[in-house]
Coordinates of C-alpha atoms in Angstrom, one line a residue:
M178 CA -112.8 -64.5 -104.0
T179 CA -113.7 -67.3 -106.3
S180 CA -113.5 -66.4 -110.0
I181 CA -115.0 -68.1 -113.0
V182 CA -115.0 -67.7 -116.7
V183 CA -118.2 -68.5 -118.6
I184 CA -117.6 -69.1 -122.3
G185 CA -120.9 -68.5 -123.9
G186 CA -121.9 -66.1 -121.2
T187 CA -124.8 -64.6 -123.2
G188 CA -126.6 -67.9 -124.0
Y189 CA -129.5 -69.3 -122.1
A190 CA -127.5 -71.4 -119.7
G191 CA -124.4 -69.3 -119.7
S192 CA -126.3 -66.1 -118.7
A193 CA -128.2 -67.9 -116.0
I194 CA -125.0 -69.2 -114.6
T195 CA -123.4 -65.8 -114.7
R196 CA -126.3 -64.2 -112.8
E197 CA -126.4 -66.9 -110.2
A198 CA -122.6 -66.7 -109.6
L199 CA -122.7 -62.9 -109.3
S200 CA -125.5 -63.1 -106.8
R201 CA -123.2 -65.2 -104.6
G202 CA -120.3 -62.8 -104.8
I203 CA -118.3 -64.9 -107.3
A204 CA -116.3 -62.8 -109.9
V205 CA -117.4 -63.7 -113.4
T206 CA -115.8 -63.1 -116.8
A207 CA -118.5 -63.6 -119.4
V208 CA -117.1 -64.4 -122.9
A209 CA -119.1 -63.9 -126.0
R210 CA -118.8 -62.6 -129.6
D211 CA -121.3 -59.8 -128.6
T212 CA -121.3 -58.9 -124.9
S213 CA -123.7 -56.0 -125.3
K214 CA -126.6 -58.3 -124.2
L215 CA -125.3 -58.3 -120.7
E216 CA -125.9 -55.5 -118.3
P217 CA -122.8 -54.2 -116.3
A218 CA -122.8 -55.5 -112.8
E219 CA -120.4 -55.5 -109.8
G220 CA -118.0 -58.4 -110.2
L221 CA -118.7 -58.9 -113.9
T222 CA -116.0 -58.6 -116.6
L223 CA -117.1 -58.6 -120.2
A224 CA -114.7 -60.2 -122.6
Q225 CA -115.8 -59.9 -126.2
G226 CA -114.1 -62.1 -128.7
D227 CA -113.9 -65.4 -130.5
A228 CA -114.2 -68.5 -128.2
F229 CA -112.3 -70.5 -130.8
D230 CA -109.3 -68.2 -130.8
A231 CA -106.9 -70.2 -128.5
D232 CA -104.8 -67.2 -127.6
F233 CA -107.8 -65.1 -126.6
V234 CA -109.2 -67.9 -124.5
T235 CA -105.9 -68.5 -122.8
S236 CA -105.7 -64.8 -122.0
V237 CA -109.2 -64.4 -120.6
T238 CA -109.0 -67.5 -118.4
A239 CA -105.7 -66.7 -116.8
G240 CA -106.1 -66.8 -113.0
A241 CA -109.6 -68.3 -113.1
D242 CA -110.7 -71.0 -110.6
V243 CA -113.2 -72.6 -112.9
V244 CA -113.7 -72.3 -116.7
I245 CA -117.2 -73.2 -117.9
V246 CA -117.9 -73.9 -121.5
S247 CA -121.5 -73.3 -122.5
L248 CA -121.6 -73.5 -126.3
H249 CA -123.6 -75.2 -129.0
A250 CA -122.0 -78.5 -130.0
V251 CA -122.6 -77.7 -133.7
Q252 CA -121.7 -74.2 -134.7
A253 CA -123.4 -72.0 -137.3
D254 CA -120.6 -72.8 -139.8
G255 CA -121.1 -76.5 -139.4
S256 CA -118.0 -77.1 -137.3
E257 CA -118.3 -79.2 -134.2
L258 CA -117.2 -78.2 -130.7
K259 CA -115.8 -81.6 -130.0
D260 CA -113.1 -81.1 -132.7
R261 CA -112.2 -77.6 -131.3
F262 CA -112.4 -78.5 -127.7
Q263 CA -108.7 -79.1 -126.9
H264 CA -107.8 -75.5 -126.5
F265 CA -110.4 -75.1 -123.7
V266 CA -108.7 -78.0 -121.9
D267 CA -105.3 -76.3 -122.5
A268 CA -106.5 -73.0 -121.2
A269 CA -108.0 -74.6 -118.0
A270 CA -104.8 -76.5 -117.5
A271 CA -102.7 -73.4 -118.0
A272 CA -104.8 -71.5 -115.4
G273 CA -104.8 -74.4 -113.0
A274 CA -108.6 -74.3 -113.1
R275 CA -111.4 -76.8 -113.1
L276 CA -113.2 -77.2 -116.4
G277 CA -117.0 -77.3 -116.5
V278 CA -119.0 -78.3 -119.6
V279 CA -122.7 -77.5 -120.1
G280 CA -123.8 -80.5 -122.2
G281 CA -127.2 -81.8 -123.3
A282 CA -129.7 -84.3 -122.1
G283 CA -129.4 -86.5 -125.2
S284 CA -126.6 -88.6 -123.8
L285 CA -128.5 -89.5 -120.6
L286 CA -129.9 -93.0 -120.3
V287 CA -133.7 -93.3 -120.2
A288 CA -133.4 -96.5 -118.1
E289 CA -130.6 -98.4 -116.4
G290 CA -128.5 -99.9 -119.2
G291 CA -129.9 -97.6 -121.9
P292 CA -130.9 -96.6 -124.4
R293 CA -129.7 -93.0 -124.5
L294 CA -132.4 -90.4 -124.9
V295 CA -131.0 -89.4 -128.3
D296 CA -131.4 -92.9 -129.5
T297 CA -135.1 -93.2 -128.7
E298 CA -137.8 -92.8 -131.4
S299 CA -139.3 -89.8 -129.7
F300 CA -136.2 -87.7 -129.9
P301 CA -136.6 -84.9 -132.5
D302 CA -134.5 -85.4 -135.6
A303 CA -133.7 -81.7 -135.7
F304 CA -131.7 -81.9 -132.4
K305 CA -129.9 -85.3 -133.0
A306 CA -126.7 -83.8 -134.5
E307 CA -126.4 -81.4 -131.6
A308 CA -127.1 -84.1 -129.0
S309 CA -124.8 -86.6 -130.6
S310 CA -121.9 -84.2 -130.8
H311 CA -122.3 -83.1 -127.2
G312 CA -122.4 -86.7 -126.2
E313 CA -119.1 -87.3 -128.0
I314 CA -117.4 -84.5 -126.0
L315 CA -118.4 -86.4 -122.8
E316 CA -117.1 -89.7 -124.3
R317 CA -113.8 -88.1 -125.2
L318 CA -113.4 -86.5 -121.8
R319 CA -114.0 -89.9 -120.1
A320 CA -111.5 -91.6 -122.4
G321 CA -108.8 -89.0 -121.9
A322 CA -108.8 -88.2 -125.6
Y323 CA -108.2 -84.5 -124.8
T324 CA -104.7 -84.2 -123.5
G325 CA -104.0 -82.3 -120.3
D326 CA -104.4 -82.9 -116.5
V327 CA -107.7 -81.1 -115.8
D328 CA -110.3 -81.8 -113.2
W329 CA -113.5 -81.6 -115.3
F330 CA -117.2 -81.9 -114.7
Y331 CA -120.0 -82.2 -117.3
V332 CA -123.6 -81.2 -116.6
S333 CA -126.6 -82.5 -118.4
P334 CA -129.9 -80.7 -117.9
A335 CA -133.4 -82.2 -118.0
A336 CA -134.9 -83.1 -121.3
A337 CA -137.2 -80.0 -121.5
F338 CA -134.5 -77.4 -120.9
G339 CA -134.1 -74.1 -122.8
G340 CA -135.5 -70.7 -123.5
Y341 CA -138.7 -72.3 -124.9
N342 CA -139.4 -73.7 -121.4
P343 CA -137.8 -71.2 -118.9
G344 CA -139.9 -72.2 -115.9
E345 CA -139.6 -70.5 -112.5
R346 CA -137.0 -70.5 -109.8
R347 CA -137.9 -73.1 -107.1
G348 CA -134.5 -73.3 -105.4
T349 CA -134.5 -77.1 -105.6
Y350 CA -133.1 -79.7 -107.9
R351 CA -132.1 -83.4 -108.0
T352 CA -129.0 -84.9 -109.5
S353 CA -128.2 -88.2 -111.1
D354 CA -125.1 -89.7 -112.8
D355 CA -126.1 -91.0 -116.3
L356 CA -129.8 -91.5 -115.8
L357 CA -132.4 -89.1 -117.1
L358 CA -134.5 -87.8 -114.2
T359 CA -138.2 -87.5 -114.5
D360 CA -141.0 -86.6 -112.1
A361 CA -144.0 -88.7 -111.1
D362 CA -145.8 -87.7 -114.3
G363 CA -142.8 -88.7 -116.5
N364 CA -141.8 -85.1 -117.2
S365 CA -138.1 -84.1 -117.2
D366 CA -137.8 -80.4 -116.5
I367 CA -135.5 -77.8 -114.9
S368 CA -135.7 -74.1 -115.1
G369 CA -132.7 -72.0 -116.3
E370 CA -132.3 -70.5 -112.8
D371 CA -132.4 -73.8 -111.0
F372 CA -130.0 -75.4 -113.4
A373 CA -127.7 -72.5 -112.7
I374 CA -128.0 -73.1 -109.0
A375 CA -126.8 -76.7 -109.5
V376 CA -123.8 -75.6 -111.6
V377 CA -122.7 -72.8 -109.2
D378 CA -123.2 -75.2 -106.2
E379 CA -120.7 -77.5 -108.0
V380 CA -118.3 -74.5 -108.4
E381 CA -118.5 -73.7 -104.7
T382 CA -118.5 -77.2 -103.4
P383 CA -116.9 -79.6 -105.9
T384 CA -118.4 -83.1 -105.7
H385 CA -118.1 -84.4 -109.3
H386 CA -114.6 -84.9 -110.4
R387 CA -114.0 -86.0 -113.9
A388 CA -117.6 -87.0 -114.0
R389 CA -121.0 -86.1 -115.5
F390 CA -124.1 -85.4 -113.5
G391 CA -127.6 -84.7 -114.6
V392 CA -129.9 -82.0 -113.1
A393 CA -133.7 -82.0 -113.0
Y394 CA -136.6 -81.6 -110.7

């Protein structure tokens, strides 16, 4: 049986990925500071603890096939995920697991050759720090700045993705590489459930190796 660890398993994306994986018979360990938000389920292991405690992360990821990091890029204390990311790479390497990262849409290009979405005038100032920090994780992964031989994938959702725009399950999605996907009306959307389908499809059938892909309708 495939087993995955979702770090940030109670968040919007992380909980959707957890539910989708469980529905396919994948064993999931959901990691969070407070796991009481998740209902017990067959195949689900709850691991309550600090995702930035390297020893804890190494322990809960042992034996996993895939480790998925679904965390805010800028933490409540002002620290940035990019500066504390190495131990997730180390844990995945120790487990012999793939490493998946739930990123943001800000680093996607709005047209071939750019600019990035985060660099456009319409991008909200309130989210620029989060988007820029997540984009730097991708840049560091691509540059090999995090040490360790790990097969990683980085998933960027559509621009309008989050609990404020949950949408409905359609069972469909499109993927891109670095280009922001939009529909015929110029909207860039994906529901939490359909985003999770794309992530778990990648878990079950790996097609993006050391690469980013975008997901939208």
